Short mmCIF file of C-alpha atoms in Angstrom, two decimals:
data_model
loop_
_atom_site.label_atom_id
_atom_site.label_comp_id
_atom_site.label_asym_id
_atom_site.label_seq_id
_atom_site.Cartn_x
_atom_site.Cartn_y
_atom_site.Cartn_z
CA MET A 260 -6.51 -26.15 28.45
CA LEU A 261 -5.24 -23.21 30.45
CA GLN A 262 -8.64 -22.90 32.10
CA SER A 263 -8.55 -26.55 33.19
CA ARG A 264 -5.16 -26.18 34.85
CA LYS A 265 -6.33 -23.13 36.81
CA GLY A 266 -9.50 -24.97 37.77
CA LEU A 267 -7.67 -28.11 38.87
CA LYS A 268 -5.63 -25.96 41.28
CA SER A 269 -8.70 -24.17 42.64
CA LYS A 270 -9.55 -24.46 46.31
CA LYS A 271 -13.27 -24.52 45.49
CA ASP A 272 -15.03 -27.73 44.51
CA VAL A 273 -17.12 -26.38 41.61
CA PRO A 274 -14.18 -25.07 39.52
CA LYS A 275 -12.26 -28.30 40.21
CA THR A 276 -15.22 -30.39 39.11
CA PHE A 277 -15.75 -28.44 35.90
CA ALA A 278 -12.02 -28.51 35.12
CA SER A 279 -11.94 -32.28 35.57
CA TRP A 280 -14.98 -32.66 33.36
CA GLU A 281 -13.42 -30.38 30.72
CA LEU A 282 -10.20 -32.39 30.84
CA TYR A 283 -12.14 -35.62 30.34
CA LEU A 284 -13.96 -34.16 27.33
CA ILE A 285 -10.72 -32.87 25.79
CA CYS A 286 -8.97 -36.21 26.23
CA THR A 287 -11.85 -38.29 24.87
CA HIS A 288 -13.18 -36.09 22.05
CA PHE A 289 -10.15 -34.19 20.74
CA ASP A 290 -7.45 -36.62 19.72
CA ALA A 291 -4.98 -33.96 18.54
CA ARG A 292 -5.23 -32.01 21.82
CA ARG A 293 -4.84 -35.19 23.88
CA LYS A 294 -1.64 -35.98 21.97
CA THR A 295 -0.39 -32.44 22.59
CA ILE A 296 -0.84 -32.91 26.34
CA PHE A 297 1.52 -35.88 26.28
CA ASN A 298 4.03 -34.15 23.98
CA GLU A 299 4.49 -31.04 26.13
CA VAL A 300 7.00 -32.68 28.45
CA ASP A 301 9.87 -30.25 27.89
CA ARG A 302 8.19 -27.02 29.02
CA LYS A 303 10.05 -24.88 31.56
CA THR A 304 7.01 -24.70 33.84
CA GLY A 305 6.53 -28.46 33.74
CA SER A 306 4.54 -30.54 31.34
CA THR A 307 0.80 -30.30 31.12
CA TRP A 308 0.67 -34.01 31.95
CA ALA A 309 2.74 -33.53 35.13
CA GLN A 310 0.57 -30.62 36.26
CA MET A 311 -2.64 -32.55 35.63
CA SER A 312 -1.29 -35.69 37.26
CA THR A 313 -0.23 -33.78 40.38
CA ALA A 314 -3.61 -32.06 40.67
CA CYS A 315 -5.58 -35.29 40.18
CA LEU A 316 -3.44 -37.33 42.56
CA GLY A 317 -3.80 -34.56 45.15
CA GLU A 318 -7.57 -34.77 44.83
CA ILE A 319 -7.50 -38.55 45.23
CA GLU A 320 -5.34 -38.20 48.36
CA ALA A 321 -7.80 -35.64 49.77
CA ILE A 322 -10.69 -38.05 49.19
CA LEU A 323 -8.79 -40.90 50.86
CA SER A 324 -8.00 -38.64 53.80
CA ARG A 325 -11.68 -37.77 54.24
CA ILE A 326 -12.63 -41.45 54.06
CA ARG A 327 -10.05 -42.38 56.69
CA ALA A 328 -11.20 -39.53 58.94
CA SER A 329 -14.82 -40.71 58.68
CA GLN A 330 -13.81 -44.24 59.67
CA ASP A 331 -12.00 -43.16 62.83
CA PRO A 332 -13.79 -44.16 66.03
CA VAL A 333 -15.75 -41.38 67.69
CA GLU A 334 -14.86 -40.67 71.31
CA GLY A 335 -17.79 -40.33 73.55
#
């Protein structure tokens, strides 16, 4: 999981994409690991869930920002 968290924070699209894909696979194919993600809420550095949630919501906000920018009228 450590690799996914580093990838989700990456500034490059390819590591982010692979980390998201890896996270999906972990959560859908490894029940014990998925449960661990939700149980790690008391870590000093923040829970795995909080870190993943922040990274994913940041990506969604970036997508929405790009959509809004593309819908702005072009001056000309």
